[in-house]
Short mmCIF file of C-alpha atoms and ligand atoms in Angstrom, two decimals:
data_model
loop_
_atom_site.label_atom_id
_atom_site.label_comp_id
_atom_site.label_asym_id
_atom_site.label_seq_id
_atom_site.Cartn_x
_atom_site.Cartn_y
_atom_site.Cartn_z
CA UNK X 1 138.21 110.54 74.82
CA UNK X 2 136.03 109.61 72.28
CA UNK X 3 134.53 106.17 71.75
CA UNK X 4 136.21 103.83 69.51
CA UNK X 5 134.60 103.15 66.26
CA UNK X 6 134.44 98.97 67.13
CA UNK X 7 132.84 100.22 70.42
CA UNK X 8 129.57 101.76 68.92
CA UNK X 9 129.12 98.54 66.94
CA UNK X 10 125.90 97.48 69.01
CA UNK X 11 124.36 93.52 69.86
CA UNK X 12 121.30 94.17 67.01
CA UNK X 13 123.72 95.36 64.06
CA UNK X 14 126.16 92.31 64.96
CA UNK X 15 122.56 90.20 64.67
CA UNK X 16 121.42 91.75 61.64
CA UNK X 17 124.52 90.48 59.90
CA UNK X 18 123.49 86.99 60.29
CA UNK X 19 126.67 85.52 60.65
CA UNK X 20 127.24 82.50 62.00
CA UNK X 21 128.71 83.99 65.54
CA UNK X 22 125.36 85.64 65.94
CA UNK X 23 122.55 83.48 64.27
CA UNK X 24 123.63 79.80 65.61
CA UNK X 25 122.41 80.26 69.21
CA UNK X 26 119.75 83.05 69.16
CA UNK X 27 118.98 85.08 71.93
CA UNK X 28 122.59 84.61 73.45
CA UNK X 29 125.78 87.14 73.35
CA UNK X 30 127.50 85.42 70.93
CA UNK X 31 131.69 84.52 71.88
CA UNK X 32 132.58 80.80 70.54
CA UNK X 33 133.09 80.11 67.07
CA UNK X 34 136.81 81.84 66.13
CA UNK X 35 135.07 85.19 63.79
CA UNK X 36 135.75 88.67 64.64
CA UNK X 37 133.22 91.26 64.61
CA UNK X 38 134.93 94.03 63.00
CA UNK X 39 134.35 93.15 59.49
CA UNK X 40 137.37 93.30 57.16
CA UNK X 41 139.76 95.45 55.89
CA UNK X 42 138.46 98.02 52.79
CA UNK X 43 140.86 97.04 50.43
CA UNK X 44 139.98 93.00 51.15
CA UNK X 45 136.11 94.18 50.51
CA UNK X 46 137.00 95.98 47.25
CA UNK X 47 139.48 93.41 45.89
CA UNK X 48 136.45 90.26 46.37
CA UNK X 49 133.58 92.93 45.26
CA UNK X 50 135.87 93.15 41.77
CA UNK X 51 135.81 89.64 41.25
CA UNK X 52 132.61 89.15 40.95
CA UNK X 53 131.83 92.62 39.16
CA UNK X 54 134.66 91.55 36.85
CA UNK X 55 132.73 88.18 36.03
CA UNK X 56 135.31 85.76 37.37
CA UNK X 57 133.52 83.49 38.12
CA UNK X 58 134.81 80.09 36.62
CA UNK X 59 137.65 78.42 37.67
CA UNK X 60 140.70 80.27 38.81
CA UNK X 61 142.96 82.17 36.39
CA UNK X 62 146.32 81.29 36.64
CA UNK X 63 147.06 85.22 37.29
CA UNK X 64 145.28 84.85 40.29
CA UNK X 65 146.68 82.38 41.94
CA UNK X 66 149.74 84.13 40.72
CA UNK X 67 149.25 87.15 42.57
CA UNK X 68 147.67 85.29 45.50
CA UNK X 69 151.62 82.78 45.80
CA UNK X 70 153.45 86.30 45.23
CA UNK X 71 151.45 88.09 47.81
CA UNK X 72 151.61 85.39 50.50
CA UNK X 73 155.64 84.84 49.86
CA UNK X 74 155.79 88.79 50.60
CA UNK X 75 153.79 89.29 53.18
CA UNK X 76 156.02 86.33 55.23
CA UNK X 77 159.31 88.00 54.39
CA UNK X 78 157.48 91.34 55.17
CA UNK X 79 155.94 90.74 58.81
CA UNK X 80 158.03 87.61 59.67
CA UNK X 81 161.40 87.35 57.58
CA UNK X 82 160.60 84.03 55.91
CA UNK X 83 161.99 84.17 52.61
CA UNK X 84 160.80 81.49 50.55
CA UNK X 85 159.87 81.29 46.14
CA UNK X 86 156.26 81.95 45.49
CA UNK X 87 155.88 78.69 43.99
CA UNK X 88 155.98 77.28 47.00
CA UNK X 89 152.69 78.53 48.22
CA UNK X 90 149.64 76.60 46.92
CA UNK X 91 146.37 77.39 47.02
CA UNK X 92 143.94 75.30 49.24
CA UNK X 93 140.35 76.07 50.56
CA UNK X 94 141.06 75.85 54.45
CA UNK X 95 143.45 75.10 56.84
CA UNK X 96 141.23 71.86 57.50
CA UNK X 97 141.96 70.99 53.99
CA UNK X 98 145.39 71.25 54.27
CA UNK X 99 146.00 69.18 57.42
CA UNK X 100 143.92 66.77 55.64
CA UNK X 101 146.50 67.15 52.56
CA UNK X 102 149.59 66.51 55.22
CA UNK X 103 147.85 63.45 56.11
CA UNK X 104 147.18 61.89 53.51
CA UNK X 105 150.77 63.01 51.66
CA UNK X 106 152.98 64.06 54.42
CA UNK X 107 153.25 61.34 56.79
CA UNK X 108 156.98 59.85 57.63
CA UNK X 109 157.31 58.00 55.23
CA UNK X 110 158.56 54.89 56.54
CA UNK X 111 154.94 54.90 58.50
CA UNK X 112 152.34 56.04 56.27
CA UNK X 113 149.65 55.21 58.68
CA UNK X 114 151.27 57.52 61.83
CA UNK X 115 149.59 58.61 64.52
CA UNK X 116 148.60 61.97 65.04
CA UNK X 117 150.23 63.86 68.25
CA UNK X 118 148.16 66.90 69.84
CA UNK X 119 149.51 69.29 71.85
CA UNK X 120 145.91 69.94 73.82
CA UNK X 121 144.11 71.82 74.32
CA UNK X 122 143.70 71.82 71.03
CA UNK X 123 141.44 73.94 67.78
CA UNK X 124 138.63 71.18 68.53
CA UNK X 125 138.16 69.93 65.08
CA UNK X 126 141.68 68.16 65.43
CA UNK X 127 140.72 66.06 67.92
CA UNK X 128 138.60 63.94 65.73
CA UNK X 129 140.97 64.26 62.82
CA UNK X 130 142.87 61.46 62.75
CA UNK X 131 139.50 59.32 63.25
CA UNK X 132 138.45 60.29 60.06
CA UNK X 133 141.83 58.82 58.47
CA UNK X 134 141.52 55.66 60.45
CA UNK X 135 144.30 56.75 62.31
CA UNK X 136 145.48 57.05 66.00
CA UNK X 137 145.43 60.25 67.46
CA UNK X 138 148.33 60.63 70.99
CA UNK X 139 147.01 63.97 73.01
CA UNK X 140 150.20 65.34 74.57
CA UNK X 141 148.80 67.90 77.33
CA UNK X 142 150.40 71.09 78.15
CA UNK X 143 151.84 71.69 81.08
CA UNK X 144 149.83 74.86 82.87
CA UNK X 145 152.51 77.61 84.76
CA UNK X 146 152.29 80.44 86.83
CA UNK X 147 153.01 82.64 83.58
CA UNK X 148 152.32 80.49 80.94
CA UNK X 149 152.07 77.13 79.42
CA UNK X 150 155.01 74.50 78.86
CA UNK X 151 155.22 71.60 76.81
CA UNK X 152 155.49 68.47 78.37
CA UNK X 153 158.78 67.44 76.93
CA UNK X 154 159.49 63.64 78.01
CA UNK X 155 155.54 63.06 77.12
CA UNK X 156 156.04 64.83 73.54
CA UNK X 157 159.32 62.36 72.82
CA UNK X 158 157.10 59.43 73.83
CA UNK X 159 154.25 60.19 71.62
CA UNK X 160 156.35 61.05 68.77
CA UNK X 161 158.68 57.69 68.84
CA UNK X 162 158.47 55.26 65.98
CA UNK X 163 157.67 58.17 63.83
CA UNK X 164 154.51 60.73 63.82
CA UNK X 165 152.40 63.55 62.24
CA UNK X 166 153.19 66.22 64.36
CA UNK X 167 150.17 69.18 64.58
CA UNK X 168 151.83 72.28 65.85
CA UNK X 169 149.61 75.09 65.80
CA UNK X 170 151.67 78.22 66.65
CA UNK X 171 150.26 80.63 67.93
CA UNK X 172 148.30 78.32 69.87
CA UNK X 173 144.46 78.13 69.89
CA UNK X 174 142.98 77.74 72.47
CA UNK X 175 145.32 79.27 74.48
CA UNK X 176 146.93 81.70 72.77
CA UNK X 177 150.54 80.47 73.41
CA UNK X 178 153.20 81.99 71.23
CA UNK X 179 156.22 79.83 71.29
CA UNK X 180 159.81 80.64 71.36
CA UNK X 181 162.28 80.24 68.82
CA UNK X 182 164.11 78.12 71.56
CA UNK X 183 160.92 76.00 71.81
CA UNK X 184 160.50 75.30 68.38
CA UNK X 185 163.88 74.09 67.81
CA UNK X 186 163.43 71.70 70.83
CA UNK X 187 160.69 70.54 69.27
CA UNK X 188 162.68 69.82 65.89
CA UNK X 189 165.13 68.08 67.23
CA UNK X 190 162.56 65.35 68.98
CA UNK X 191 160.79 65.46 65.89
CA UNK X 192 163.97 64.80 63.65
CA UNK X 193 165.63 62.34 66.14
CA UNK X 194 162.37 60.39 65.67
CA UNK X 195 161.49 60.56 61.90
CA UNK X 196 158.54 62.19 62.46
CA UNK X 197 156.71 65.38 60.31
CA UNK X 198 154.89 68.12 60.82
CA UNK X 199 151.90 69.80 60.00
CA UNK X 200 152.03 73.56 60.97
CA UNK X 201 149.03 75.40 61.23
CA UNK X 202 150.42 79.13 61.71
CA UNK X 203 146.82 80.81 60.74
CA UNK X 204 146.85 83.10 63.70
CA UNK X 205 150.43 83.99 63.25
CA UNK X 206 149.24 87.92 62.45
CA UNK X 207 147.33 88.09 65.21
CA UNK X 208 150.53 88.66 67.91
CA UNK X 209 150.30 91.05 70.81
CA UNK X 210 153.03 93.21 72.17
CA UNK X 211 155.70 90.89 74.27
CA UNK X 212 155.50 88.10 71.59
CA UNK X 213 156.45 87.69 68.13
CA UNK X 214 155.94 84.90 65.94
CA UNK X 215 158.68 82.44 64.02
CA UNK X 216 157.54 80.66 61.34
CA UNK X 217 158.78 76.88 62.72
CA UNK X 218 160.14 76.24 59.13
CA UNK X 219 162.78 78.78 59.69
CA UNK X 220 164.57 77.77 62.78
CA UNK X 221 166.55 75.35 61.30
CA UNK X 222 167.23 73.53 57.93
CA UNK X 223 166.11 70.01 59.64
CA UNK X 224 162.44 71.75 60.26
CA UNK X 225 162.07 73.24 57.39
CA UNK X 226 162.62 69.87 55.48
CA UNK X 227 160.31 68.13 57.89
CA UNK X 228 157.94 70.30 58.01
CA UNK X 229 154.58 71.62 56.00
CA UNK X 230 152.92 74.58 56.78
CA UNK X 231 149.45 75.81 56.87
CA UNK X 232 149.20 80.06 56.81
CA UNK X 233 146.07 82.46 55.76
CA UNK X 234 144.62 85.69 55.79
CA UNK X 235 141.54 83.93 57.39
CA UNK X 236 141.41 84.72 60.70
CA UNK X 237 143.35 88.26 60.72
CA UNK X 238 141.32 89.37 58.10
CA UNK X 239 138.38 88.15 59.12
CA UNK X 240 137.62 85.77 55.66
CA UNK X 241 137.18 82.27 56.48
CA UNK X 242 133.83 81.95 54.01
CA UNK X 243 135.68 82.86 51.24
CA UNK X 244 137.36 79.84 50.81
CA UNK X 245 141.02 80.58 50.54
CA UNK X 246 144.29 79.24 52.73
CA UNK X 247 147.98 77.94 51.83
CA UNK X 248 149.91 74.90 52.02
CA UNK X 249 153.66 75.98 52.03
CA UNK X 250 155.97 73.52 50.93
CA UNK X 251 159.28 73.74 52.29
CA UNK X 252 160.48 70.40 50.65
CA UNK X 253 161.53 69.45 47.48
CA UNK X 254 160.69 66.29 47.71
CA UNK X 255 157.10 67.52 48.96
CA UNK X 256 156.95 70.08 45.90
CA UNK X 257 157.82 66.62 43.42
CA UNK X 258 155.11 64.37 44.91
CA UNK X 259 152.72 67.46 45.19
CA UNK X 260 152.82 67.87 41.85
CA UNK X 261 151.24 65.12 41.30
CA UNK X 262 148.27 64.40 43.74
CA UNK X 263 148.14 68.54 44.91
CA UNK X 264 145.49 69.73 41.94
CA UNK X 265 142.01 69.00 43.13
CA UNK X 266 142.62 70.09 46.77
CA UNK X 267 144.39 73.05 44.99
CA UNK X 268 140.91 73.19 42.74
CA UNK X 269 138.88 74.02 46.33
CA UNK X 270 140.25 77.21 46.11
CA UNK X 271 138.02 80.17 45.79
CA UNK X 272 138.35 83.18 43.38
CA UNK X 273 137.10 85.75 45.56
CA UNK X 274 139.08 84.03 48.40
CA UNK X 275 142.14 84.31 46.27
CA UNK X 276 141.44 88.02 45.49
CA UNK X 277 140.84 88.51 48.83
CA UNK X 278 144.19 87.25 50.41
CA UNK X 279 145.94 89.54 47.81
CA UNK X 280 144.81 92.21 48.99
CA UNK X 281 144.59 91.91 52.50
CA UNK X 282 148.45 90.53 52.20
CA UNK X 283 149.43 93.66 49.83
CA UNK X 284 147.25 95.96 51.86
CA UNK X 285 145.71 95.77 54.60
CA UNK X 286 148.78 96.22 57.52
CA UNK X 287 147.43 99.09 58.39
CA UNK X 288 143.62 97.85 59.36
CA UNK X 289 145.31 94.76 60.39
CA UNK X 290 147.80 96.39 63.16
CA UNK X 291 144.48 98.56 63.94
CA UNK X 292 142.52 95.53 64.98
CA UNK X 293 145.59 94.20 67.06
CA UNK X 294 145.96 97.50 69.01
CA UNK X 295 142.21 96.97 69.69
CA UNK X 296 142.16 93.47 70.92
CA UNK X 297 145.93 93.96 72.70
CA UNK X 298 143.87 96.52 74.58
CA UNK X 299 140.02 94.13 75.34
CA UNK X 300 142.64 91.21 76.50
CA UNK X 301 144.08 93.01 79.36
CA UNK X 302 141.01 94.92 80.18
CA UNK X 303 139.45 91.44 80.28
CA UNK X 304 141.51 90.88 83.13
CA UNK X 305 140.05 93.96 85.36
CA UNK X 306 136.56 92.97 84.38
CA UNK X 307 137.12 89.44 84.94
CA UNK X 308 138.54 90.02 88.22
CA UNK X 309 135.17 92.47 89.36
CA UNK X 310 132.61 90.08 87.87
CA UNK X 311 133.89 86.14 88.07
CA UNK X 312 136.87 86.39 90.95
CA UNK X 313 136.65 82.36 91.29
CA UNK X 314 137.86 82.29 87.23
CA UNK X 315 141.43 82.15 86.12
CA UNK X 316 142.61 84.02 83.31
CA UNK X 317 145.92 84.73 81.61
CA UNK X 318 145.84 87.06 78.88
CA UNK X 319 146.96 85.08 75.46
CA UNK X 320 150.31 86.27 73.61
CA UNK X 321 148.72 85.87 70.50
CA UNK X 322 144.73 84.69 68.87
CA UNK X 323 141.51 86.27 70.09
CA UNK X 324 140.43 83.62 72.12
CA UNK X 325 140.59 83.75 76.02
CA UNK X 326 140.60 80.52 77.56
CA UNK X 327 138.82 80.46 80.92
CA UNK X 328 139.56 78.69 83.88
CA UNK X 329 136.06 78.55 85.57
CA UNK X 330 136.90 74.84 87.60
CA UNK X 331 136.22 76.51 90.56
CA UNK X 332 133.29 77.54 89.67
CA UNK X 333 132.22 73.58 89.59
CA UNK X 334 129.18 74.23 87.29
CA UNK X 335 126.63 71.49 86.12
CA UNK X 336 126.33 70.25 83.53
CA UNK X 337 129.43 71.82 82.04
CA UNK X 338 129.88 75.46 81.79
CA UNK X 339 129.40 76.17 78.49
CA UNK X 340 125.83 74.79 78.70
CA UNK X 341 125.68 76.49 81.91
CA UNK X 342 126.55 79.87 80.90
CA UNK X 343 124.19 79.24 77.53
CA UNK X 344 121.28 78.72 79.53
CA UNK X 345 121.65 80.98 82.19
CA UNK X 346 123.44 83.83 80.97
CA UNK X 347 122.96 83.48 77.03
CA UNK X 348 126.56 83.83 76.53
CA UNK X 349 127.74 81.28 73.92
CA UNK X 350 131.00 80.18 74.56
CA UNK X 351 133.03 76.87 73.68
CA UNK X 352 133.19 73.76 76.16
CA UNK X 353 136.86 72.83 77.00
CA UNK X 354 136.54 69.26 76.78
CA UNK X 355 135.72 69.75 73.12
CA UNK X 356 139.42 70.68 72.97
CA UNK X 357 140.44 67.42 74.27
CA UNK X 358 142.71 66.57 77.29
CA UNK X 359 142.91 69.59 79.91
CA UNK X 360 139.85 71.24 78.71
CA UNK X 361 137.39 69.98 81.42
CA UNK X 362 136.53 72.99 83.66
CA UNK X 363 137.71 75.66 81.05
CA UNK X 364 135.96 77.43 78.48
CA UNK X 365 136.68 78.97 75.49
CA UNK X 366 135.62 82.62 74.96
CA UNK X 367 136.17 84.80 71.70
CA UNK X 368 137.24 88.49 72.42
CA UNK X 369 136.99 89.65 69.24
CA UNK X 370 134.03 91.90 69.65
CA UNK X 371 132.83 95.17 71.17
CA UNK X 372 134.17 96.06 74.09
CA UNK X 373 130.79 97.20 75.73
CA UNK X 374 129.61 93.37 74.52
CA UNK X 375 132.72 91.47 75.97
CA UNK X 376 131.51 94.02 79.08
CA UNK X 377 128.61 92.95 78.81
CA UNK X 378 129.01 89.06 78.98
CA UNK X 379 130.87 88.91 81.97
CA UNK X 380 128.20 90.95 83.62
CA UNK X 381 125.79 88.19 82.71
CA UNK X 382 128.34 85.33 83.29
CA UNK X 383 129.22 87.24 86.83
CA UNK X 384 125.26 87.35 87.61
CA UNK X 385 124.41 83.85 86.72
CA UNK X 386 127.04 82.42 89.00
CA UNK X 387 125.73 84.46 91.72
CA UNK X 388 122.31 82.94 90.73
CA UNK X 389 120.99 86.82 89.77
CA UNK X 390 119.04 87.83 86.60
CA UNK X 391 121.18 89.94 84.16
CA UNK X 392 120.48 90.10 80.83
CA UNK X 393 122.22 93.77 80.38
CA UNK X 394 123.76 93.07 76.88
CA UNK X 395 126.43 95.51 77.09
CA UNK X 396 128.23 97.50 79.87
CA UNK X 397 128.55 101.05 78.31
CA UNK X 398 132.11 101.48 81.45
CA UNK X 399 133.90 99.20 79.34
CA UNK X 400 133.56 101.03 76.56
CA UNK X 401 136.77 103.63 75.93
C1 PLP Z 1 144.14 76.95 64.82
C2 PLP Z 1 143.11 76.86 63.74
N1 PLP Z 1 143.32 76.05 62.70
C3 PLP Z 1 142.42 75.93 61.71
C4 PLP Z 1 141.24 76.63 61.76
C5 PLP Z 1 140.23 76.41 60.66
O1 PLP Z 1 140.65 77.08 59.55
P1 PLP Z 1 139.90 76.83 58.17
O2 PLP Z 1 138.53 77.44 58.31
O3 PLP Z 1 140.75 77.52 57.17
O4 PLP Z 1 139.85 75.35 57.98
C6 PLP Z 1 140.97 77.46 62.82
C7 PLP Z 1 139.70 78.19 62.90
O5 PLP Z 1 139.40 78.87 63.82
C8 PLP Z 1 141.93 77.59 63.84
O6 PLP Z 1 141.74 78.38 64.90
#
């Protein structure tokens, strides 16, 4: 069989590129910070090269956005059946910026100073988040099963009482939990029986692997979708978070009223390229997009085999949805975390677990989204570390199809 085009990518070309991924910690295999190594799709590149060939470069023409609101509204009826107006998208810069937005906007609004409630582990910039808004932040921890991971439902009520901002991220980063239709309406009903909101960050919701499939929380019920804000982008599936372009859907009129009139300058943040961009990889890039997936479906289960050969003590259940793989090395009782301990002695760089709040001590977070003869490679040198060998192999040509 021949090799697969992502598998002749080699370590020096993914260095050469400079990005972030493989600059930060120099030396090392580079599997932490959420990018994927496989570029983006053509018509993405062509659609942000245009922009700036074109000249637009001042602020963003209302066509733009235009195209950028109509694009996102059908690419969620498209892949997910959530029919909603184009109006209701706006533009943002980030999912960070949006979250920020629900904050400050989008609290119940009998308690405009709410805490925020976690569900951790949790996409480790939201554990500081609420800091930053002199707020309190409640870390609800999930529940780890056999085949999965539950919410801890009497916990979750508790935290939300009295009213709270809500951040569901769905599917779940770090550990790639897609939840159930019959989950998210669970949720709703806590969250409506307690007059608390919710900020949705759905960013990964493309990026859902056979056995899953993803439901936009604003759709299970009219209750949600009034209680709700979400967060979506073409960031992560397409690979685009530099250029500077997410949405805020707003699934309440009352939302779309006050919006209105505090909404411009985060809508100002963003990009024209970005905007560009997320047109076309909404209008047309499925087909690069579903290539990708069949790639990483493929590098999370084979993670398993090579997990199993290399680092037997570490836990791993393949994620329904994300490219992360969170790792259960506890066992593995390494000083003085494993993160730093694989960085130093394996120059693999990987995220800590506790950065992800509650239930992350003894994990780590690793990003699969690369190579497969890399990802071989890693747990080679994560494998010969723990046994206290030298390996600094930086791929293992086997795992490569
Ligand atoms: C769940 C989740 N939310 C938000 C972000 C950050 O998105 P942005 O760069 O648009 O702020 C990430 C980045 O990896 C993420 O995984």
């Amino acid at each position: 069989m021949s090799a697969h085009p992502f598998d002749l990518l080699t370590v020096d070309q993914l260095r050469r590129t400079g990005s972030l991924k493989w600059s930060e910690y120099r030396g090392s295999l580079g599997a932490w910070v959420a990018e994927m190594d496989f570029g983006t799709a053509p018509g993405v590149i062509a659609a942000a090269q245009e922009t700036l060939v074109n000249g637009l470069i001042g602020y963003a023409p209302t066509q733009l956005v235009h195209d950028m609101q109509q694009a996102t509204a059908g690419w969620l009826e498209n892949r997910f059946e959530w029919k909603i107006d184009p109006d209701q998208v706006r533009p943002m810069s980030s999912v960070m910026t949006a979250l920020d937005a629900a904050i400050m906007h989008f609290s119940p609004r009998h308690r405009p100073d709410a805490p925020l409630v976690l569900l951790t582990p949790a996409y480790m910039p939201f554990i500081s988040t609420a800091e930053r808004f002199g707020r309190d932040s409640i870390e609800v921890a999930m529940v780890p099963t056999q085949s999965g991971w539950e919410i801890d439902w009497n916990a979750l009520k508790q935290a939300l009482a009295g009213g709270a901002l809500l951040v569901l991220v769905n599917p779940h980063n770090p550990i790639g939990k897609v939840y159930s239709r019959e989950e998210l309406l669970a949720i709703s009903e806590l969250v409506e029986a307690s007059g608390s909101r919710v900020f949705v960050d759905e960013v990964h919701s493309p990026l859902v692997f056979d056995g899953a499939s993803h439901v936009p929380y604003a759709t299970v019920s009219p209750a949600a979708a009034a209680h709700s804000v979400t967060s979506v982008a073409a960031t992560k599936a397409f690979n685009l978070p530099g250029l500077k372009c997410a949405q805020l859907v707003l699934t309440n009129d009352a939302d779309r009223i006050a919006w209105e009139r505090v909404g411009g300058v985060a809508e100002h943040g963003a990009a024209n390229v970005g905007l560009a961009a997320t047109t076309a990889a909404y209008r047309t890039g499925t087909g690069w997009l579903d290539g990708v997936i069949g790639y990483l479906d493929e590098s999370r289960m084979l993670l398993l085999d090579i997990i199993q050969e290399h680092l037997p003590q570490v836990r791993y259940l393949p994620p329904q949805g994300t490219y992360l793989a969170w790792l259960d090395v506890s066992r593995l009782a390494l000083d003085p975390g494993p993160a730093q301990f694989f960085l130093k002695e394996a120059q693999v760089a990987l995220i800590n677990g506790t950065a992800c709040g509650s239930g992350g001590k003894g994990f780590v977070r690793l990003n699969f989204a690369t190579p497969r003869p890399v990802l071989g490679g890693m747990i080679h040198r994560m494998g010969a570390a723990v046994d206290g060998c030298d390996n600094k192999d930086v791929t293992d040509p086997e795992f490569a199809q």
